Tab-separated table of C-alpha atoms in Angstrom:
chain	number	residue	atom	x	y	z
P	1	MET	CA	8.279	17.990	-25.211
P	2	ILE	CA	10.196	15.319	-22.523
P	3	PRO	CA	10.166	12.021	-24.102
P	4	GLU	CA	7.803	9.146	-22.653
P	5	GLY	CA	9.386	6.046	-20.702
P	6	LEU	CA	12.453	7.137	-20.242
P	7	LYS	CA	12.167	7.334	-16.176
P	8	GLY	CA	13.496	4.130	-15.041
P	9	SER	CA	15.638	3.055	-18.104
P	10	VAL	CA	18.514	1.131	-17.737
P	11	VAL	CA	21.664	2.553	-19.944
P	12	VAL	CA	25.225	0.853	-19.900
P	13	LEU	CA	27.710	2.782	-19.655
P	14	ASN	CA	31.731	1.652	-19.123
P	15	GLY	CA	29.874	-1.813	-18.739
P	16	ASP	CA	28.213	-0.513	-15.650
P	17	ARG	CA	24.216	-0.352	-15.317
P	18	TRP	CA	22.832	3.868	-14.276
P	19	THR	CA	19.283	3.705	-13.949
P	20	VAL	CA	17.296	7.394	-15.473
P	21	VAL	CA	15.586	9.137	-13.074
P	22	ASP	CA	14.807	12.251	-13.562
P	23	VAL	CA	13.879	13.581	-16.996
P	24	ALA	CA	14.335	17.369	-17.492
P	25	PRO	CA	13.543	20.081	-20.646
P	26	ALA	CA	17.415	21.591	-19.378
P	27	GLU	CA	20.501	20.827	-18.801
P	28	GLN	CA	20.219	22.950	-16.079
P	29	LEU	CA	17.893	22.140	-14.757
P	30	ALA	CA	19.304	18.587	-14.475
P	31	GLU	CA	22.300	19.036	-12.880
P	32	MET	CA	20.387	21.143	-9.796
P	33	VAL	CA	18.915	17.962	-9.456
P	34	ALA	CA	22.072	15.558	-9.612
P	35	ALA	CA	23.556	17.974	-6.715
P	36	ILE	CA	20.903	17.422	-4.728
P	37	LEU	CA	21.240	13.615	-5.062
P	38	GLU	CA	25.545	14.141	-4.660
P	39	ASP	CA	24.544	16.640	-1.293
P	40	GLU	CA	23.134	12.687	-0.875
P	41	GLY	CA	26.171	10.640	-1.144
P	42	ILE	CA	24.593	9.286	-4.680
P	43	VAL	CA	27.387	9.648	-7.340
P	44	SER	CA	25.215	11.008	-10.528
P	45	ILE	CA	25.338	11.901	-14.707
P	46	VAL	CA	24.240	14.255	-16.533
P	47	ARG	CA	23.665	13.702	-20.033
P	48	SER	CA	21.294	14.578	-23.132
P	49	ALA	CA	18.813	11.941	-24.485
P	50	ASP	CA	19.438	12.301	-26.960
P	51	PRO	CA	23.800	10.959	-27.963
P	52	MET	CA	24.268	13.106	-30.781
P	53	ASP	CA	24.403	16.105	-28.357
P	54	ASP	CA	26.822	14.627	-26.133
P	55	VAL	CA	29.160	15.070	-29.542
P	56	ILE	CA	27.963	18.900	-29.556
P	57	SER	CA	28.437	19.118	-25.797
P	58	HIS	CA	32.085	17.181	-25.849
P	59	LEU	CA	33.227	20.666	-28.539
P	60	GLY	CA	31.726	22.431	-25.350
P	61	ALA	CA	28.465	24.133	-26.745
P	62	PRO	CA	26.119	23.462	-23.838
P	63	ARG	CA	23.540	20.324	-24.379
P	64	ILE	CA	20.194	21.539	-25.528
P	65	GLY	CA	16.815	20.206	-25.128
P	66	THR	CA	15.456	16.871	-22.725
P	67	THR	CA	18.456	16.510	-20.722
P	68	VAL	CA	18.601	12.473	-18.308
P	69	VAL	CA	20.045	12.190	-14.445
P	70	LEU	CA	21.859	9.165	-14.386
P	71	VAL	CA	22.566	6.901	-11.427
P	72	PRO	CA	23.905	4.035	-10.387
P	73	GLU	CA	21.874	1.098	-10.650
P	74	ALA	CA	21.804	-0.180	-6.573
P	75	ASP	CA	20.944	3.634	-6.189
P	76	ALA	CA	18.032	4.217	-7.840
P	77	GLU	CA	15.140	3.516	-5.819
P	78	ARG	CA	16.579	6.021	-3.325
P	79	SER	CA	17.060	8.947	-5.919
P	80	LEU	CA	13.332	8.477	-7.305
P	81	GLN	CA	12.611	8.805	-3.191
P	82	ILE	CA	14.583	11.591	-2.850
P	83	ILE	CA	13.841	13.251	-5.837
P	84	ALA	CA	9.822	13.280	-5.229
P	85	GLU	CA	10.679	14.253	-1.442
P	86	THR	CA	12.373	17.463	-2.301
P	87	VAL	CA	11.923	18.454	-6.080
P	88	THR	CA	8.835	20.596	-7.897
P	89	ASP	CA	8.100	19.843	-11.285
P	90	TYR	CA	6.930	22.585	-13.154
P	91	GLU	CA	5.719	22.789	-16.599
P	92	GLY	CA	3.946	25.192	-19.146
P	93	GLU	CA	1.299	27.339	-17.436
P	94	GLU	CA	2.906	26.403	-13.480
P	95	LEU	CA	5.844	27.110	-14.133
P	96	GLU	CA	5.881	30.477	-15.973
P	97	GLU	CA	3.805	31.464	-12.951
P	98	ALA	CA	5.996	30.737	-10.395
P	99	LEU	CA	9.185	32.473	-12.167
P	100	ALA	CA	6.695	35.261	-12.596
P	101	SER	CA	5.803	35.457	-8.174
P	102	GLY	CA	10.249	34.980	-7.608
P	103	GLU	CA	8.959	31.318	-6.287
P	104	LEU	CA	11.448	30.116	-8.240
P	105	LEU	CA	14.115	31.658	-9.884
P	106	LEU	CA	15.241	30.271	-13.165
P	107	GLY	CA	18.594	28.343	-12.293
P	108	ASP	CA	17.691	27.554	-8.855
P	109	ALA	CA	16.737	24.571	-7.536
P	110	ALA	CA	12.640	24.287	-6.383
P	111	ILE	CA	12.483	22.448	-3.711
P	112	THR	CA	9.482	22.014	-1.567
P	113	GLU	CA	8.959	22.584	1.698
P	114	ASP	CA	7.319	19.294	4.225
């Protein structure tokens, strides 16, 4: 379950303001979104929604659970637009159907074609 209200939140990291532009149920999905943003020239950070998970990941273990993608506050609006245009959020039965049909492969970005 993804916590409500994370998307759009502003976080201060090392004195800089970053905005949460995506919330994913797993690190791999957040990394895919970050890669799309980086292809568009936007710097991003992938972090766990739970600060304690960052401690575990620094010890070498993969992040488990809800993961967020952050961008500099100045790039937030453009990032949200890019995500809305390119990323398909699959959940529940829709996710299972996409995986079963081969439309979505675990580990691949789901891109919509307009």
